[in-house]
Coordinates of C-alpha atoms in Angstrom, one line a residue:
M3 CA -93.4 407.0 45.2
A4 CA -92.3 405.2 48.8
K5 CA -90.2 402.5 48.1
L6 CA -92.1 399.4 49.0
A7 CA -90.5 397.6 52.2
K8 CA -89.0 394.4 51.5
S9 CA -90.2 391.1 52.5
Y10 CA -88.8 388.4 54.3
V11 CA -89.5 384.9 54.5
A12 CA -88.5 383.2 57.6
H13 CA -87.3 379.7 57.1
V14 CA -88.0 377.4 60.0
R15 CA -86.7 374.4 60.1
T16 CA -89.2 371.5 60.7
P17 CA -88.4 368.6 62.3
K18 CA -87.6 365.5 59.9
K19 CA -90.5 362.5 59.8
T20 CA -88.9 359.3 60.4
L21 CA -88.7 356.1 58.1
I22 CA -89.4 353.4 60.3
A23 CA -88.2 349.5 58.7
S24 CA -88.2 346.1 59.3
G25 CA -86.9 342.9 57.8
C26 CA -84.2 339.7 58.1
S27 CA -80.8 339.8 57.9
W28 CA -80.7 341.8 54.6
T29 CA -81.8 344.6 56.5
N30 CA -79.9 344.3 59.5
E31 CA -78.0 347.5 60.0
N32 CA -75.5 345.5 62.6
F33 CA -75.4 342.3 60.3
W34 CA -72.1 340.4 59.9
S35 CA -71.2 337.8 57.7
D36 CA -70.8 334.1 59.2
S37 CA -69.4 333.2 55.8
N38 CA -67.2 335.9 55.7
P39 CA -66.2 337.0 59.5
D40 CA -63.2 338.8 58.2
I41 CA -65.2 341.4 55.9
D42 CA -66.1 344.9 57.4
C43 CA -69.9 344.8 56.6
S44 CA -70.7 348.0 58.5
W45 CA -71.8 350.0 55.3
P46 CA -75.0 352.1 55.3
K47 CA -77.9 349.5 55.0
W48 CA -80.9 350.3 52.3
P49 CA -82.9 351.7 55.2
E50 CA -80.6 354.5 56.2
L51 CA -79.7 355.1 52.2
L52 CA -83.4 355.2 51.5
A53 CA -83.9 357.7 54.6
K54 CA -81.3 359.9 53.3
K55 CA -82.8 360.1 50.1
L56 CA -85.8 361.0 51.7
D57 CA -84.8 363.6 53.8
M58 CA -86.1 361.6 56.9
E59 CA -84.5 359.9 60.0
C60 CA -84.3 356.3 60.3
I61 CA -85.6 353.7 62.4
N62 CA -84.3 350.3 61.4
L63 CA -85.8 347.1 63.3
G64 CA -84.1 344.5 60.8
R65 CA -82.8 341.5 62.5
S66 CA -81.0 338.4 61.1
G67 CA -83.0 335.2 60.9
A68 CA -86.4 337.1 61.3
G69 CA -89.7 336.3 59.8
N70 CA -92.5 337.5 59.0
E71 CA -94.2 337.3 62.2
Y72 CA -91.2 339.5 63.8
I73 CA -91.5 341.9 61.0
F74 CA -95.3 342.5 61.1
S75 CA -95.0 343.3 65.1
S76 CA -91.7 344.8 65.2
L77 CA -93.6 347.7 63.0
L78 CA -96.6 347.4 64.6
D79 CA -95.0 348.4 68.3
Q80 CA -93.0 350.9 66.8
I81 CA -96.1 352.5 65.1
K82 CA -97.6 352.5 68.4
Q83 CA -95.1 354.0 70.1
T84 CA -94.6 356.7 67.7
N85 CA -96.3 359.9 67.3
K86 CA -98.1 358.9 63.4
D87 CA -97.5 362.9 62.4
N88 CA -93.9 361.9 62.7
I89 CA -93.9 358.9 60.4
G90 CA -92.9 359.5 57.0
L91 CA -92.9 356.0 55.8
V92 CA -93.4 352.5 57.4
I93 CA -91.4 349.8 54.8
P94 CA -91.5 346.2 55.2
A95 CA -88.7 344.1 53.4
W96 CA -90.7 340.7 53.7
T97 CA -89.0 337.8 53.9
Q98 CA -89.8 333.7 53.4
V99 CA -92.7 332.3 54.7
H100 CA -91.6 329.1 56.3
R101 CA -89.6 331.2 59.0
K102 CA -90.6 331.0 62.4
D103 CA -90.3 333.9 65.2
I104 CA -91.5 333.3 68.6
K105 CA -91.1 335.1 72.2
V106 CA -88.9 333.5 74.9
R107 CA -89.4 335.1 78.2
G108 CA -90.3 338.2 76.5
I109 CA -87.6 338.4 73.8
W110 CA -88.0 337.7 70.2
K111 CA -86.3 334.7 68.9
H112 CA -86.0 333.0 65.7
I113 CA -85.7 329.4 65.4
G114 CA -81.9 329.6 64.1
D115 CA -80.6 331.4 67.4
I116 CA -82.4 329.7 69.8
S117 CA -80.3 327.9 72.3
L118 CA -80.5 324.0 72.6
P119 CA -82.9 323.4 75.1
D120 CA -85.4 326.1 74.3
Y121 CA -85.6 325.0 70.7
T122 CA -86.1 321.3 71.1
A123 CA -88.6 322.1 73.5
I124 CA -90.5 324.5 71.4
R125 CA -90.1 322.5 68.1
N126 CA -91.5 319.4 69.8
K127 CA -94.6 321.6 70.4
M128 CA -94.9 322.9 67.1
P129 CA -97.5 321.4 64.2
P130 CA -96.0 320.2 61.2
I131 CA -95.2 322.8 58.5
S132 CA -97.7 323.8 56.1
V133 CA -96.7 325.7 53.1
A134 CA -100.1 326.8 52.4
G135 CA -100.7 327.4 56.2
N136 CA -97.3 329.7 56.1
A137 CA -98.5 331.5 53.0
D138 CA -101.5 332.6 54.3
K139 CA -100.2 333.7 57.7
S140 CA -97.8 336.0 56.0
L141 CA -100.4 337.3 53.7
T142 CA -102.5 338.0 56.7
Y143 CA -99.2 340.0 58.0
Y144 CA -99.3 342.0 54.8
Y145 CA -102.9 342.6 54.2
N146 CA -103.3 343.8 57.9
L147 CA -100.2 346.3 57.8
Q148 CA -101.9 347.8 55.0
E149 CA -105.2 348.0 56.3
I150 CA -104.0 349.6 59.5
C151 CA -101.9 352.0 58.1
K152 CA -104.4 353.0 55.8
S153 CA -106.5 353.5 58.7
K154 CA -104.4 355.6 60.4
K155 CA -103.1 357.7 57.2
I156 CA -99.8 356.5 57.6
P157 CA -97.6 356.0 54.4
L158 CA -96.7 352.8 53.8
K159 CA -94.7 350.9 51.2
Q160 CA -94.4 347.4 51.1
F161 CA -92.0 344.7 48.8
Q162 CA -90.9 341.5 49.1
M163 CA -87.0 341.1 49.6
L164 CA -86.6 337.4 49.6
P165 CA -88.4 334.6 47.5
F166 CA -92.0 334.5 49.1
F167 CA -91.4 330.7 49.0
R168 CA -87.6 329.7 48.0
S169 CA -85.5 330.8 44.8
N170 CA -86.6 328.9 41.8
K171 CA -83.0 328.9 41.2
E172 CA -82.2 327.2 44.1
L173 CA -84.1 324.2 42.7
P174 CA -83.0 322.0 40.0
K175 CA -85.8 320.3 39.9
G176 CA -87.9 322.6 41.6
L177 CA -90.7 323.3 38.6
L178 CA -93.2 321.0 40.0
I179 CA -92.6 322.4 43.8
C180 CA -92.6 325.5 42.7
T181 CA -95.9 325.5 40.1
R182 CA -98.0 323.7 43.8
E183 CA -96.3 327.2 45.4
V184 CA -97.8 329.6 42.6
N185 CA -100.9 327.9 42.7
I186 CA -101.4 328.2 46.5
L187 CA -100.3 332.2 46.4
Y188 CA -102.5 332.8 43.4
N189 CA -105.7 331.0 45.3
N190 CA -105.3 332.6 48.2
P191 CA -108.3 334.9 49.0
Y192 CA -105.8 337.9 49.8
F193 CA -104.0 337.6 46.5
K194 CA -106.1 340.3 45.3
K195 CA -106.8 342.8 48.2
I196 CA -102.9 343.5 48.2
D197 CA -103.0 347.3 46.8
N198 CA -100.3 348.9 44.5
N199 CA -98.2 350.3 47.4
F200 CA -97.0 346.8 47.0
I201 CA -93.7 347.0 45.0
G202 CA -93.5 344.0 42.6
W203 CA -96.9 342.4 43.9
P204 CA -97.4 339.4 43.6
T205 CA -93.5 338.6 43.9
E206 CA -93.5 335.8 41.5
R207 CA -92.1 335.9 38.2
R208 CA -95.0 334.3 36.8
L209 CA -97.7 336.4 38.0
G210 CA -96.1 339.3 37.1
G211 CA -94.1 340.1 39.9
F212 CA -90.8 340.2 41.7
N213 CA -88.5 340.0 44.5
F214 CA -85.3 341.8 45.0
C215 CA -83.3 338.9 45.8
D216 CA -83.9 337.5 42.4
D217 CA -84.8 339.8 40.5
I218 CA -83.4 343.0 41.0
L219 CA -79.9 342.3 42.8
D220 CA -79.9 338.6 40.9
I221 CA -77.8 336.9 43.3
Y222 CA -77.0 334.2 41.5
A223 CA -75.7 335.6 38.3
N224 CA -72.1 334.5 37.8
E225 CA -70.6 338.1 38.3
R226 CA -72.5 338.4 41.8
T227 CA -71.8 341.8 41.7
Y228 CA -74.1 342.7 44.3
C229 CA -72.8 340.0 47.0
I230 CA -70.5 339.6 49.4
S231 CA -68.7 337.1 48.4
D232 CA -69.0 333.5 46.3
L233 CA -69.7 332.3 49.9
D234 CA -72.2 335.0 51.5
N235 CA -75.2 335.8 49.2
H236 CA -75.9 338.8 51.6
P237 CA -76.0 342.2 49.7
N238 CA -72.4 344.2 49.7
A239 CA -72.4 348.0 49.9
K240 CA -73.3 348.2 46.3
G241 CA -76.2 346.1 46.4
H242 CA -77.8 348.0 49.4
E243 CA -77.2 351.2 47.1
K244 CA -78.8 349.5 44.3
I245 CA -82.1 348.5 46.9
A246 CA -82.1 352.4 48.0
E247 CA -82.2 353.5 44.5
F248 CA -84.4 351.3 43.0
L249 CA -87.1 351.7 45.9
Y250 CA -86.5 355.7 45.8
D251 CA -87.2 355.4 41.7
R252 CA -90.1 353.4 41.9
F253 CA -92.0 355.4 44.4
S254 CA -92.7 358.1 41.9
T255 CA -94.2 355.8 39.1
M256 CA -95.9 353.2 41.1
N257 CA -98.9 355.1 41.9
K258 CA -100.1 356.0 38.6
S259 CA -102.2 353.2 37.8
K260 CA -104.9 352.6 39.8
E261 CA -105.7 348.8 38.5
R262 CA -103.3 345.8 38.6
S263 CA -103.6 343.4 36.2
Y264 CA -102.0 339.8 36.6
K265 CA -100.5 337.9 34.0
P266 CA -103.1 334.6 33.2
Y267 CA -102.2 331.7 35.0
N268 CA -103.2 328.0 34.3
S269 CA -102.1 325.1 36.9
Q270 CA -99.7 323.8 34.7
G271 CA -97.8 326.8 36.0
R272 CA -97.2 328.4 32.8
G273 CA -98.3 332.1 32.2
A274 CA -100.9 332.0 29.5

């Protein structure tokens, strides 16, 4: 009997897909510490670490001081410039809703880094800050990015890096303030439209969610294991590794349930 010819499989290396991330200073690959300028902060940041785990290339659009308008716009601009078949994952690390982003002469600026003449002129034209308005604006970004990626069949995961409003642990008498803010979040029309691709939604512990700053890294713990120093709450190398590991582990389990349940909530700010 004639021997069967050996069959060989040609292993062709295909180009890696790209992970596109954006966020604030907790994402910025070029972050350096204002509080500890002598510390070398050039360790790999969470987007690069996560991309490596997923065998993807990485585009990191994070910028220090950025707000949610910049995060949304930077991701949308990058999506438009990238062949959607090459996009492996879009992942925003959303920040606090009160932050302001604007373009000054075509360049994105964040209120904290605008030169004094520009800042004064812009601040004088700004309407009074509205907590509910800021919340609604950010939730619009969350939902719009979700629906845009869904319509283009682009993989998306979202999460809240910093507290949606502010950290409860920063407010000794913050219960009343935070109760009002939780009510604003809970009663927003977008609240139940955010899907299961948002890790930790609805971001507030009393509603059954979480943010990474308070609840995953617990930056106010006495040990401060994941912080740069006692003066700087930004994540150190271990902190970025923790973020990447948590996200990677969560990807495999977060879509098992099609329905999301929320903690019962009343106007006194207590879970039932």
